C-alpha positions as a printed Julia matrix, in Angstrom:
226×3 Matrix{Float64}:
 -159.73  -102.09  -15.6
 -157.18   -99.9   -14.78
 -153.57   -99.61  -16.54
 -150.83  -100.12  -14.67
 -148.33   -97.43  -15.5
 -145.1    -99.35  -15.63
 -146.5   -102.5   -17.53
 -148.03  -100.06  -20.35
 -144.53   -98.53  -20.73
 -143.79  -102.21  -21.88
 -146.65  -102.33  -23.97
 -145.82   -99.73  -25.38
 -142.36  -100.09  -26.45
 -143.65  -103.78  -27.26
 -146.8   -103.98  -29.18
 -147.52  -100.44  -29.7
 -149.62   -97.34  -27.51
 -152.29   -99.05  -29.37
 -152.38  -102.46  -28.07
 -155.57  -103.91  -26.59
 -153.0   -104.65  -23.69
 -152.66  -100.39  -23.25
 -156.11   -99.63  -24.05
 -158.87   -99.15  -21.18
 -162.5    -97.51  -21.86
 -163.92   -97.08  -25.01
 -161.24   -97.28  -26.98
 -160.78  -101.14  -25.72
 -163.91  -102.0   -26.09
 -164.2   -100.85  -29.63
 -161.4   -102.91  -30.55
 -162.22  -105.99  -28.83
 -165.61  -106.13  -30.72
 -163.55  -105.59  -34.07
 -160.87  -108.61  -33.3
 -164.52  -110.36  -32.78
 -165.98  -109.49  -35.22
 -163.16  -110.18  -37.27
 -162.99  -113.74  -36.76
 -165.58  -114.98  -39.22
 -166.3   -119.06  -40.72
 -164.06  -118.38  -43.51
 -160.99  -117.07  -41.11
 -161.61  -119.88  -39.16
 -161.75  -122.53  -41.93
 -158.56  -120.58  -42.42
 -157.1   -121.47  -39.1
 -158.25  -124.77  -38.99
 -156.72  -125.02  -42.97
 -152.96  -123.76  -41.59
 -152.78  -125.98  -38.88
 -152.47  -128.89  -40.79
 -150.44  -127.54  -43.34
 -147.95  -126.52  -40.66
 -148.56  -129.81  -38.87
 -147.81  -132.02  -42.32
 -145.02  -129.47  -43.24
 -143.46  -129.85  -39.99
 -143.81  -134.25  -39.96
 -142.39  -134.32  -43.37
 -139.57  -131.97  -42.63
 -138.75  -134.17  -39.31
 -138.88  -137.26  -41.98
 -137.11  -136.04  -44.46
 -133.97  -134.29  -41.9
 -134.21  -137.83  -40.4
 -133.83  -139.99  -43.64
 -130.94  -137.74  -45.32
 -128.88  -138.06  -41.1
 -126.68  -140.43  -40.46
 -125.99  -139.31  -36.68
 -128.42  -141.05  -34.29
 -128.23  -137.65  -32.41
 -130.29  -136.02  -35.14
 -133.0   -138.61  -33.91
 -133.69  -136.18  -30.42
 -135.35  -132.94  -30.94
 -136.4   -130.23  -28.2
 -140.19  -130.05  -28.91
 -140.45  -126.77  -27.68
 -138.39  -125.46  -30.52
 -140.8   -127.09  -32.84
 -144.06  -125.68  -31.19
 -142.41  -122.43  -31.73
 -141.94  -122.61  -35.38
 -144.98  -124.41  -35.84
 -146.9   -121.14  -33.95
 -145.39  -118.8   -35.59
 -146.12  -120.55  -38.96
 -150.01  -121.12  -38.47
 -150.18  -117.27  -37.43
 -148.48  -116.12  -40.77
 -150.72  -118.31  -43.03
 -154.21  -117.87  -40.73
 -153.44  -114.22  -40.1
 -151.73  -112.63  -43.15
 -151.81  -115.81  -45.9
 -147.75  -115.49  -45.62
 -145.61  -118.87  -44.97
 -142.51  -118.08  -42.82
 -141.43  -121.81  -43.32
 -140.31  -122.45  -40.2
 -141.39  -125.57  -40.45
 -140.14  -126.7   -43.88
 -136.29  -125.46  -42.72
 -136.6   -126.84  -39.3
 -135.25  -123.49  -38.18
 -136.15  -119.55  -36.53
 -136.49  -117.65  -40.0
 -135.3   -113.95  -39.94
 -139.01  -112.78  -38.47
 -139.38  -115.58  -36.05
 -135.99  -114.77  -34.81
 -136.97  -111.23  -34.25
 -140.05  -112.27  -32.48
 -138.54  -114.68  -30.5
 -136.13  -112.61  -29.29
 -138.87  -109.84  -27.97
 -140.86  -112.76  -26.23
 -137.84  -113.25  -24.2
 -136.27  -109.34  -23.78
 -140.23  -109.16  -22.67
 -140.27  -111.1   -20.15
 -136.97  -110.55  -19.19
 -137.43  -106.83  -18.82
 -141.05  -107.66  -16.63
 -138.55  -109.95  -14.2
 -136.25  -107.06  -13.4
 -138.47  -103.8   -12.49
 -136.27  -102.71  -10.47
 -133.51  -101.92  -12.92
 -133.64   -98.26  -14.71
 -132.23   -99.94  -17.97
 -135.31  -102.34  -17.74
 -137.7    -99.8   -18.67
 -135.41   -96.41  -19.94
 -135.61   -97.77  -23.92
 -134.19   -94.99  -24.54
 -130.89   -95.04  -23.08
 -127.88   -96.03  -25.46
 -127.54   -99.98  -24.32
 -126.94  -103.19  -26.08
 -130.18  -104.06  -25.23
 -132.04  -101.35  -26.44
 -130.49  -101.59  -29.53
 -130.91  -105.01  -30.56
 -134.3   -104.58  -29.29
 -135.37  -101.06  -31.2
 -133.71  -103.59  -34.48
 -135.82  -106.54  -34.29
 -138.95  -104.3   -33.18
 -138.95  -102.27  -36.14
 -137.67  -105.28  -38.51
 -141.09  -106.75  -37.05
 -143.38  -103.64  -37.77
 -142.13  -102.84  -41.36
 -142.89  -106.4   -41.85
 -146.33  -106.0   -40.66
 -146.61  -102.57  -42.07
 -145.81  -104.19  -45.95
 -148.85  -107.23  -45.44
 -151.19  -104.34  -44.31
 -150.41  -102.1   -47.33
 -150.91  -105.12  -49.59
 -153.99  -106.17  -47.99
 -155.6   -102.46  -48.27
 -154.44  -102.94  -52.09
 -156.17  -105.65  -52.32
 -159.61  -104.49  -50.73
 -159.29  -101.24  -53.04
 -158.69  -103.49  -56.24
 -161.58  -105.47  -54.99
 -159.43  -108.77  -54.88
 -159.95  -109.36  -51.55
 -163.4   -111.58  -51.33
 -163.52  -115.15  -50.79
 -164.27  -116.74  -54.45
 -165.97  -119.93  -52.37
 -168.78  -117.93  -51.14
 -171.03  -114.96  -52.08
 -171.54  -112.91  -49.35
 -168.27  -110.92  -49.56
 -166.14  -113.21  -46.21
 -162.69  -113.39  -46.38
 -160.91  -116.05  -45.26
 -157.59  -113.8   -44.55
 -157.8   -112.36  -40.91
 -155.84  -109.59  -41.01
 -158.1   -108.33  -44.34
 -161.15  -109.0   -41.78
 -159.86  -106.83  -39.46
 -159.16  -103.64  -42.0
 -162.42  -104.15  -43.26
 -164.31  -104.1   -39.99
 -162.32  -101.19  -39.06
 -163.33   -99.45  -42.23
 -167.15  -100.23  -41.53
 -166.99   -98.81  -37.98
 -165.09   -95.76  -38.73
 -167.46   -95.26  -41.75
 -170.96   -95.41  -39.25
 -172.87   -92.51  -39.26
 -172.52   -92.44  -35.34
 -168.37   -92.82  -36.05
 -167.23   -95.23  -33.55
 -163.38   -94.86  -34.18
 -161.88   -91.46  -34.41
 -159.46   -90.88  -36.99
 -156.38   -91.7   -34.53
 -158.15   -94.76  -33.88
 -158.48   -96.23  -37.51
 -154.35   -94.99  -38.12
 -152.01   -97.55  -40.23
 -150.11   -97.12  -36.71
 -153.5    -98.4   -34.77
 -154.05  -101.13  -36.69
 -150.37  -102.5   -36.47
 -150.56  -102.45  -33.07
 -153.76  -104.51  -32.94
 -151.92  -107.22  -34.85
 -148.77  -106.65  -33.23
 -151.37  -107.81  -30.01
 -152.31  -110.72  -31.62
 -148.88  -112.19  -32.73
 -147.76  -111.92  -29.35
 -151.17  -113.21  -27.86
């Protein structure tokens, strides 16, 4: 699989030069077998656990916003808007253990906003290749400035639930208490940990670029966008 030059530069200023997207070889390999890896029973008890939290958050917040209106025009709701927050929900809670309530306020909250906003400048930008301002990030445009804000509003977000799961691995507080053979039921803790283990082997599958606080929030920067 070859990269295709102007698509990585979107990747890049996207997800990260790290993103399974970018990657080819080796390197791409390596970290398809850790996502695998990572996805063990307990993280997908997990999964399985925040959809229906998100799914009875969500009902009961339609419910409750329908009770308390006395418009009839309150009764019709987009559902796309709704599949939205309840995505972006399920991935906080199966992938970091965070709730972005989305659901529960019936609206974008401040990191669903930013992601929302660099699906669509994503996509947008991929529809007009042609344009120099489509793919010059670097030039001093409206664009590139609301979308170098929410990108990095996104990755210091990111960047504070991987420094408190690494906290918690080093405390030891990271284990699943149902079982005894060390699982965790938080994904993105899966993932550090299976990093850890292949950058530890004797043979060293992941150089020291590879195994980077940078790396690794690209990798998840991957799979919030996936």
């Amino acid at each position: 699989r070859q990269p295709i030059g102007l698509l990585n530069v979107h990747n890049d200023y996207f997800l990260g030069e790290k993103a399974l997207t970018s990657l080819n070889g080796k390197p791409w390999r390596v970290y398809r077998s850790t996502v695998h890896k990572s996805f063990t029973p307990s993280a997908l008890k997990q999964s399985q656990k925040a959809i229906h939290v998100v799914g009875n958050t969500l009902v009961k917040a339609i419910l409750s916003r329908l009770k308390c209106s006395e418009t009839p025009a309150v009764s019709k709701q987009p559902v796309l808007p709704l599949m939205k927050m309840a995505t972006i929900d399920v991935f906080g809670l199966a992938i970091m253990d965070v709730d972005f309530q989305c659901c529960k306020k019936l609206e974008l909250t401040p990191v669903a906003s930013a992601f929302e906003f660099l699906a669509g400048e994503f996509t947008r930008r991929l529809e007009t290749p042609w344009n120099p301002a489509s793919w010059l990030y670097k030039i001093p445009t409206e664009a590139n400035r609301r979308h170098f804000k929410n990108r990095t509003f996104i990755r210091e977000f990111i960047s504070k639930q991987i420094d408190q799961a690494e906290l918690k691995i080093n405390q030891g507080q990271h284990t699943n208490t149902s079982n005894n053979n060390g699982d965790c039921a938080n994904l993105l803790t899966n993932i550090l940990l299976t990093i850890e283990a292949e950058g530890t082997k004797q043979c060293g599958n992941l150089d020291e670029d590879d195994v980077s606080k940078s790396a690794i929030l690209d990798l998840v920067m991957t799979l919030l966008f996936g």
